[in-house]
Amino acid sequence: MMRAWLLPAILLLAACGPGPEEAETRHRFMAMGTLVDVTLYGVPAAEAEAAAREVETLFHALHREWQPYGDGALGQLNHALGTVPGTVPTDLATLIAEAERLAEATGGLFDPRLGALVKLWGFGSDETMPAAPPPPEAIAAWLATRPVEYDLGGFAKGVAVDRAIELLQARGIEHAIVNAGGDLRAIGRKGERRWRIGIRAPRDAGKVMAALEAGDDESVFTSGDYERWFEFEGRRYHHILDPRTGYPTEGLASVTVLHTDAALADAAATALAVAGPADWPATAAALGLEAVMVVHDDGRIELTPAMQPRVWFTSEDYGRQARVRSLP
Ligand code: AMP
Ligand code: MG
């Protein structure tokens, strides 16, 4: 087996082109519970490696700081919320203020204060998956009291991707993709061509449903009910929670948002999933989005007029299911 792998790898290296400056480099690491790819174009190998390592360090640091529980800044804040008010580091305070602004813009559908509910459901840990839903009384108690515990999981990845891109730009890098588990921001180009982005199919594991060519600076974020879920007594329960009911959202299998700002795209994808099949266009409009694609539970696909010309489907089946839906 080893030998079978080795040969194509060598061929690939040989095909990389004339000089190291012209090649595409890719560095991959695990952070924030997901695989992160840093792809750079036109950057000499040593410089690319150093830049990717900095991005990796950044992701690990932010993950530590923004984990809802533990020793990081957010963990300490959540711990202190139950006791005496302490001081919040400026960076975290800014992040929470931004999250609160998004909560307001979405009428509370994006709810960074639902940490205790996420914990109740058992989605708070990267390592373990819950075995059963919480008892209904526990959910009713959360709804009645709404204790404040921050969980920034709905947009922390987006903020991290934005910061990673800023870090690369500060190093003079103009052509890059930072891809965290399929959610990404792309800047510049891949030489003569535009960066090509794949969008996963929510119900065909591992398959790409649609593709698009990124503009000069674009983020593509998808929220889906297939990312973290468990099955209990024949029902699926997933990690995007509706703060109005305390239960996982229903109706949309995935939401993909295109925007310059990765943080906004990330939060928006989560918020639109909560808004659901009837109301996602209103929430998209409230957030100032233009390009959105949603996949319904039953496979129907809806695209906004701005998204429609940007994507192409990888099979006619997907294309047949697709309709354009305007924003209010
Ligand atoms: P995403 O994959 O970006 O949609 O984020 C999902 C994560 O955001 C969950 O694992 C929770 O940590 C958190 N979350 C779940 N429901 C919400 C919600 N309604 N608003 C904000 N964050 C949420
Ligand atoms: Mg999100």
Tab-separated table of C-alpha atoms and ligand atoms in Angstrom:
chain	number	residue	atom	x	y	z
A	1	MET	CA	0.000	0.000	0.000
A	2	MET	CA	2.750	2.410	0.939
A	3	ARG	CA	4.372	2.145	-2.444
A	4	ALA	CA	1.102	2.767	-4.267
A	5	TRP	CA	0.786	6.070	-2.425
A	6	LEU	CA	4.371	7.120	-2.912
A	7	LEU	CA	4.392	7.205	-6.682
A	8	PRO	CA	1.563	9.687	-7.299
A	9	ALA	CA	2.980	11.899	-4.539
A	10	ILE	CA	6.296	12.150	-6.364
A	11	LEU	CA	4.587	12.825	-9.677
A	12	LEU	CA	2.573	15.575	-8.038
A	13	LEU	CA	5.680	17.281	-6.717
A	14	ALA	CA	7.316	17.115	-10.109
A	15	ALA	CA	4.244	18.709	-11.660
A	16	CYS	CA	4.384	21.719	-9.382
A	17	GLY	CA	5.988	23.993	-11.963
A	18	PRO	CA	9.195	25.881	-12.496
A	19	GLY	CA	10.133	27.566	-9.243
A	20	PRO	CA	8.981	27.371	-5.641
A	21	GLU	CA	7.486	30.889	-5.904
A	22	GLU	CA	4.962	29.745	-8.466
A	23	ALA	CA	3.740	26.726	-6.602
A	24	GLU	CA	0.734	26.313	-4.461
A	25	THR	CA	1.603	25.284	-0.917
A	26	ARG	CA	-0.743	23.650	1.511
A	27	HIS	CA	-0.395	23.148	5.248
A	28	ARG	CA	-2.850	21.167	7.273
A	29	PHE	CA	-3.416	20.907	11.013
A	30	MET	CA	-6.130	20.123	13.548
A	31	ALA	CA	-7.555	23.020	15.559
A	32	MET	CA	-10.921	24.009	17.016
A	33	GLY	CA	-12.027	20.421	16.632
A	34	THR	CA	-11.612	20.522	12.877
A	35	LEU	CA	-9.096	20.117	10.090
A	36	VAL	CA	-7.659	23.455	8.975
A	37	ASP	CA	-6.007	23.935	5.577
A	38	VAL	CA	-3.868	26.945	4.772
A	39	THR	CA	-3.351	27.125	1.018
A	40	LEU	CA	-1.071	29.818	-0.356
A	41	TYR	CA	-0.165	30.711	-3.892
A	42	GLY	CA	3.038	32.299	-5.108
A	43	VAL	CA	4.736	32.222	-1.719
A	44	PRO	CA	8.214	30.675	-1.397
A	45	ALA	CA	8.109	27.397	0.505
A	46	ALA	CA	9.972	28.531	3.623
A	47	GLU	CA	7.891	31.702	3.956
A	48	ALA	CA	4.706	29.694	3.374
A	49	GLU	CA	5.643	27.254	6.075
A	50	ALA	CA	6.403	30.013	8.575
A	51	ALA	CA	3.122	31.794	7.799
A	52	ALA	CA	1.084	28.593	8.124
A	53	ARG	CA	2.723	27.852	11.456
A	54	GLU	CA	1.724	31.290	12.712
A	55	VAL	CA	-1.849	30.630	11.612
A	56	GLU	CA	-1.765	27.328	13.453
A	57	THR	CA	-0.525	28.994	16.636
A	58	LEU	CA	-3.261	31.617	16.267
A	59	PHE	CA	-6.004	28.989	15.927
A	60	HIS	CA	-4.810	27.093	18.992
A	61	ALA	CA	-4.607	30.283	21.058
A	62	LEU	CA	-8.075	31.456	20.029
A	63	HIS	CA	-9.535	28.020	20.650
A	64	ARG	CA	-8.142	28.071	24.165
A	65	GLU	CA	-9.331	31.628	24.834
A	66	TRP	CA	-12.834	31.121	23.440
A	67	GLN	CA	-13.729	27.725	24.767
A	68	PRO	CA	-16.854	28.153	26.880
A	69	TYR	CA	-15.332	26.144	29.717
A	70	GLY	CA	-11.808	25.698	31.005
A	71	ASP	CA	-8.944	28.091	31.743
A	72	GLY	CA	-9.271	30.438	28.778
A	73	ALA	CA	-10.771	33.943	28.868
A	74	LEU	CA	-14.314	32.807	28.007
A	75	GLY	CA	-14.158	29.842	30.379
A	76	GLN	CA	-13.164	32.195	33.185
A	77	LEU	CA	-15.902	34.650	32.283
A	78	ASN	CA	-18.573	31.942	32.241
A	79	HIS	CA	-17.312	30.709	35.574
A	80	ALA	CA	-17.428	34.231	37.018
A	81	LEU	CA	-20.954	34.901	35.682
A	82	GLY	CA	-22.261	32.699	38.472
A	83	THR	CA	-20.341	34.643	41.117
A	84	VAL	CA	-18.942	38.173	41.221
A	85	PRO	CA	-18.385	40.312	38.116
A	86	GLY	CA	-14.735	40.351	37.093
A	87	THR	CA	-12.881	42.148	34.347
A	88	VAL	CA	-13.218	40.813	30.831
A	89	PRO	CA	-10.163	41.005	28.535
A	90	THR	CA	-10.725	43.621	25.811
A	91	ASP	CA	-10.430	41.134	22.989
A	92	LEU	CA	-13.147	38.926	24.439
A	93	ALA	CA	-15.330	41.913	25.336
A	94	THR	CA	-15.184	43.063	21.698
A	95	LEU	CA	-16.070	39.584	20.504
A	96	ILE	CA	-19.026	39.315	22.870
A	97	ALA	CA	-20.241	42.786	21.879
A	98	GLU	CA	-20.139	41.708	18.236
A	99	ALA	CA	-22.013	38.496	19.090
A	100	GLU	CA	-24.643	40.498	20.971
A	101	ARG	CA	-25.046	42.809	17.989
A	102	LEU	CA	-25.673	39.787	15.766
A	103	ALA	CA	-28.130	38.414	18.310
A	104	GLU	CA	-30.032	41.687	18.150
A	105	ALA	CA	-29.991	41.815	14.338
A	106	THR	CA	-31.442	38.289	14.165
A	107	GLY	CA	-34.110	38.803	16.809
A	108	GLY	CA	-32.245	36.401	19.105
A	109	LEU	CA	-32.091	33.505	16.611
A	110	PHE	CA	-28.311	33.762	16.813
A	111	ASP	CA	-27.965	33.450	20.560
A	112	PRO	CA	-24.431	33.490	22.018
A	113	ARG	CA	-25.895	33.276	25.525
A	114	LEU	CA	-27.167	29.726	25.164
A	115	GLY	CA	-24.044	28.071	26.595
A	116	ALA	CA	-25.973	26.314	29.350
A	117	LEU	CA	-28.418	24.882	26.798
A	118	VAL	CA	-25.570	23.603	24.599
A	119	LYS	CA	-24.054	22.004	27.691
A	120	LEU	CA	-27.409	20.498	28.666
A	121	TRP	CA	-27.630	18.835	25.265
A	122	GLY	CA	-24.063	17.578	25.625
A	123	PHE	CA	-22.750	19.347	22.525
A	124	GLY	CA	-20.275	21.343	24.600
A	125	SER	CA	-17.347	18.967	24.139
A	126	ASP	CA	-15.257	18.279	21.043
A	127	GLU	CA	-14.500	14.769	22.204
A	128	THR	CA	-17.770	13.212	23.294
A	129	MET	CA	-21.190	12.925	21.721
A	130	PRO	CA	-24.344	12.720	23.825
A	131	ALA	CA	-26.251	9.432	23.997
A	132	ALA	CA	-29.738	10.838	24.595
A	133	PRO	CA	-31.554	14.189	24.632
A	134	PRO	CA	-31.901	15.936	27.995
A	135	PRO	CA	-35.144	15.455	29.948
A	136	PRO	CA	-37.904	17.851	28.791
A	137	GLU	CA	-38.091	19.356	32.290
A	138	ALA	CA	-34.455	20.435	32.059
A	139	ILE	CA	-35.159	22.194	28.752
A	140	ALA	CA	-38.277	23.804	30.205
A	141	ALA	CA	-36.200	25.035	33.144
A	142	TRP	CA	-33.639	26.593	30.771
A	143	LEU	CA	-36.422	28.316	28.814
A	144	ALA	CA	-37.949	29.673	32.023
A	145	THR	CA	-34.703	31.069	33.474
A	146	ARG	CA	-32.396	31.583	30.469
A	147	PRO	CA	-29.205	31.689	32.513
A	148	VAL	CA	-26.446	33.573	30.702
A	149	GLU	CA	-23.452	31.477	29.695
A	150	TYR	CA	-21.608	32.463	26.565
A	151	ASP	CA	-20.983	30.008	23.751
A	152	LEU	CA	-19.354	31.556	20.715
A	153	GLY	CA	-19.257	28.291	18.753
A	154	GLY	CA	-21.664	29.723	16.167
A	155	PHE	CA	-19.113	32.235	14.891
A	156	ALA	CA	-15.714	31.705	16.552
A	157	LYS	CA	-14.455	29.783	13.536
A	158	GLY	CA	-15.378	32.703	11.305
A	159	VAL	CA	-13.599	35.195	13.535
A	160	ALA	CA	-10.528	32.922	13.621
A	161	VAL	CA	-10.535	32.641	9.818
A	162	ASP	CA	-10.762	36.446	9.493
A	163	ARG	CA	-7.829	36.888	11.860
A	164	ALA	CA	-5.809	34.252	10.047
A	165	ILE	CA	-6.352	36.075	6.746
A	166	GLU	CA	-5.346	39.385	8.379
A	167	LEU	CA	-2.211	37.716	9.703
A	168	LEU	CA	-1.310	36.462	6.216
A	169	GLN	CA	-2.016	39.871	4.675
A	170	ALA	CA	0.212	41.519	7.292
A	171	ARG	CA	2.991	39.246	6.037
A	172	GLY	CA	2.410	40.521	2.515
A	173	ILE	CA	0.577	37.399	1.315
A	174	GLU	CA	-2.117	38.222	-1.219
A	175	HIS	CA	-3.302	34.855	-2.494
A	176	ALA	CA	-4.576	32.427	0.100
A	177	ILE	CA	-7.366	30.263	1.400
A	178	VAL	CA	-7.874	29.531	5.069
A	179	ASN	CA	-10.262	26.599	5.197
A	180	ALA	CA	-11.518	25.340	8.559
A	181	GLY	CA	-13.436	22.130	7.960
A	182	GLY	CA	-15.019	23.338	4.710
A	183	ASP	CA	-15.717	26.876	5.950
A	184	LEU	CA	-13.302	29.338	4.473
A	185	ARG	CA	-12.182	32.736	3.333
A	186	ALA	CA	-10.326	33.088	0.045
A	187	ILE	CA	-8.267	36.090	-1.055
A	188	GLY	CA	-6.601	36.795	-4.376
A	189	ARG	CA	-6.259	34.058	-6.978
A	190	LYS	CA	-4.561	30.841	-7.809
A	191	GLY	CA	-2.304	32.293	-10.483
A	192	GLU	CA	-4.321	32.977	-13.624
A	193	ARG	CA	-7.382	31.265	-12.224
A	194	ARG	CA	-9.823	32.012	-9.455
A	195	TRP	CA	-9.940	29.852	-6.340
A	196	ARG	CA	-12.517	27.094	-6.715
A	197	ILE	CA	-14.667	26.288	-3.709
A	198	GLY	CA	-16.772	23.197	-3.132
A	199	ILE	CA	-19.973	23.148	-1.086
A	200	ARG	CA	-20.793	19.866	0.661
A	201	ALA	CA	-24.006	17.960	0.098
A	202	PRO	CA	-25.780	17.685	3.448
A	203	ARG	CA	-27.245	14.231	2.788
A	204	ASP	CA	-24.511	12.624	0.652
A	205	ALA	CA	-21.601	12.330	3.062
A	206	GLY	CA	-18.320	13.406	1.541
A	207	LYS	CA	-19.882	14.593	-1.717
A	208	VAL	CA	-19.579	18.074	-3.153
A	209	MET	CA	-22.985	19.394	-4.171
A	210	ALA	CA	-22.022	22.628	-5.836
A	211	ALA	CA	-18.954	24.665	-6.651
A	212	LEU	CA	-18.170	28.317	-7.152
A	213	GLU	CA	-15.294	30.562	-8.112
A	214	ALA	CA	-14.350	32.934	-5.334
A	215	GLY	CA	-14.067	36.656	-5.912
A	216	ASP	CA	-11.019	38.632	-4.766
A	217	ASP	CA	-12.020	38.361	-1.123
A	218	GLU	CA	-14.827	36.031	-0.231
A	219	SER	CA	-15.931	33.768	2.583
A	220	VAL	CA	-18.119	30.705	2.204
A	221	PHE	CA	-19.638	29.282	5.392
A	222	THR	CA	-22.092	26.433	5.741
A	223	SER	CA	-24.094	25.415	8.786
A	224	GLY	CA	-25.585	21.964	8.645
A	225	ASP	CA	-27.475	19.525	10.805
A	226	TYR	CA	-25.016	16.800	9.753
A	227	GLU	CA	-21.938	18.294	11.413
A	228	ARG	CA	-22.548	17.144	14.983
A	229	TRP	CA	-25.456	14.886	15.746
A	230	PHE	CA	-26.570	11.705	17.450
A	231	GLU	CA	-29.483	9.374	17.023
A	232	PHE	CA	-31.821	8.377	19.820
A	233	GLU	CA	-34.816	6.087	19.409
A	234	GLY	CA	-34.820	6.569	15.666
A	235	ARG	CA	-34.614	10.374	15.757
A	236	ARG	CA	-31.712	12.612	14.853
A	237	TYR	CA	-30.661	15.385	17.200
A	238	HIS	CA	-28.102	17.936	16.035
A	239	HIS	CA	-26.066	20.804	17.450
A	240	ILE	CA	-27.821	23.910	16.123
A	241	LEU	CA	-30.367	24.811	18.757
A	242	ASP	CA	-33.451	26.971	18.468
A	243	PRO	CA	-33.386	29.314	21.476
A	244	ARG	CA	-37.188	29.684	21.197
A	245	THR	CA	-37.847	25.987	21.823
A	246	GLY	CA	-34.636	24.692	23.378
A	247	TYR	CA	-34.548	21.912	20.752
A	248	PRO	CA	-32.489	21.363	17.580
A	249	THR	CA	-33.682	23.372	14.592
A	250	GLU	CA	-35.952	21.759	12.019
A	251	GLY	CA	-36.577	22.068	8.320
A	252	LEU	CA	-33.210	23.030	6.816
A	253	ALA	CA	-30.418	20.510	6.320
A	254	SER	CA	-27.856	23.164	5.446
A	255	VAL	CA	-27.376	26.874	4.889
A	256	THR	CA	-24.495	28.337	2.890
A	257	VAL	CA	-23.660	32.033	3.089
A	258	LEU	CA	-21.299	33.969	0.859
A	259	HIS	CA	-19.879	37.228	2.230
A	260	THR	CA	-16.585	39.085	2.507
A	261	ASP	CA	-16.571	38.862	6.274
A	262	ALA	CA	-16.044	35.302	7.566
A	263	ALA	CA	-17.344	36.101	11.057
A	264	LEU	CA	-20.603	37.448	9.674
A	265	ALA	CA	-20.952	34.576	7.202
A	266	ASP	CA	-20.458	32.072	10.036
A	267	ALA	CA	-22.960	33.669	12.410
A	268	ALA	CA	-25.418	34.228	9.574
A	269	ALA	CA	-25.339	30.587	8.456
A	270	THR	CA	-26.164	29.509	12.011
A	271	ALA	CA	-28.896	32.157	12.360
A	272	LEU	CA	-30.569	31.239	9.062
A	273	ALA	CA	-30.603	27.568	10.043
A	274	VAL	CA	-32.517	28.604	13.166
A	275	ALA	CA	-34.839	30.889	11.196
A	276	GLY	CA	-35.888	27.848	9.187
A	277	PRO	CA	-37.627	27.184	5.848
A	278	ALA	CA	-40.185	29.990	6.077
A	279	ASP	CA	-38.173	32.808	7.619
A	280	TRP	CA	-34.592	32.471	6.397
A	281	PRO	CA	-35.015	35.151	3.689
A	282	ALA	CA	-36.179	37.746	6.244
A	283	THR	CA	-33.220	37.000	8.518
A	284	ALA	CA	-30.837	37.135	5.544
A	285	ALA	CA	-32.220	40.562	4.615
A	286	ALA	CA	-31.937	41.765	8.222
A	287	LEU	CA	-28.247	40.825	8.195
A	288	GLY	CA	-27.649	42.532	4.846
A	289	LEU	CA	-26.785	39.272	3.071
A	290	GLU	CA	-27.210	38.808	-0.646
A	291	ALA	CA	-25.828	35.414	-1.617
A	292	VAL	CA	-27.379	32.461	0.222
A	293	MET	CA	-28.184	28.855	-0.624
A	294	VAL	CA	-30.277	26.575	1.571
A	295	VAL	CA	-31.028	22.865	1.314
A	296	HIS	CA	-34.307	21.723	2.828
A	297	ASP	CA	-34.789	18.484	4.746
A	298	ASP	CA	-36.588	17.044	1.736
A	299	GLY	CA	-33.752	17.910	-0.642
A	300	ARG	CA	-35.231	21.057	-2.199
A	301	ILE	CA	-32.617	23.720	-2.823
A	302	GLU	CA	-33.233	27.465	-2.729
A	303	LEU	CA	-30.812	30.124	-3.935
A	304	THR	CA	-31.061	33.877	-3.751
A	305	PRO	CA	-30.855	35.783	-7.053
A	306	ALA	CA	-27.283	36.833	-6.166
A	307	MET	CA	-26.212	33.251	-5.415
A	308	GLN	CA	-27.770	31.603	-8.442
A	309	PRO	CA	-25.294	32.813	-11.080
A	310	ARG	CA	-22.345	32.077	-8.780
A	311	VAL	CA	-22.726	28.316	-8.316
A	312	TRP	CA	-22.847	25.288	-10.521
A	313	PHE	CA	-24.190	21.956	-9.368
A	314	THR	CA	-22.131	18.811	-9.611
A	315	SER	CA	-25.075	16.709	-10.777
A	316	GLU	CA	-28.294	17.311	-12.672
A	317	ASP	CA	-30.219	15.877	-9.741
A	318	TYR	CA	-29.177	18.796	-7.586
A	319	GLY	CA	-29.902	21.251	-10.382
A	320	ARG	CA	-33.430	19.896	-10.802
A	321	GLN	CA	-34.172	20.469	-7.105
A	322	ALA	CA	-33.034	24.091	-7.204
A	323	ARG	CA	-35.248	27.199	-7.255
A	324	VAL	CA	-34.497	30.893	-6.966
A	325	ARG	CA	-36.030	32.655	-3.967
A	326	SER	CA	-35.853	36.432	-3.597
A	327	LEU	CA	-35.085	38.254	-0.388
A	328	PRO	CA	-37.676	40.701	0.957
B	1	AMP	P1	-22.257	26.452	13.375
B	1	AMP	O1	-21.635	25.137	13.046
B	1	AMP	O2	-21.442	27.625	12.978
B	1	AMP	O3	-23.672	26.557	12.906
B	1	AMP	O4	-22.297	26.573	14.967
B	1	AMP	C1	-22.921	25.625	15.766
B	1	AMP	C2	-22.482	25.862	17.190
B	1	AMP	O5	-22.962	27.143	17.620
B	1	AMP	C3	-23.046	24.862	18.181
B	1	AMP	O6	-22.170	23.778	18.354
B	1	AMP	C4	-23.186	25.704	19.444
B	1	AMP	O7	-21.948	25.802	20.107
B	1	AMP	C5	-23.532	27.065	18.914
B	1	AMP	N1	-24.977	27.291	18.718
B	1	AMP	C6	-25.982	26.385	18.637
B	1	AMP	N2	-27.164	26.987	18.432
B	1	AMP	C7	-26.895	28.324	18.359
B	1	AMP	C8	-27.713	29.479	18.166
B	1	AMP	N3	-29.041	29.414	18.007
B	1	AMP	N4	-27.087	30.680	18.162
B	1	AMP	C9	-25.740	30.778	18.326
B	1	AMP	N5	-24.937	29.735	18.518
B	1	AMP	C10	-25.499	28.517	18.539
B	2	MG	MG	-21.889	29.408	12.234
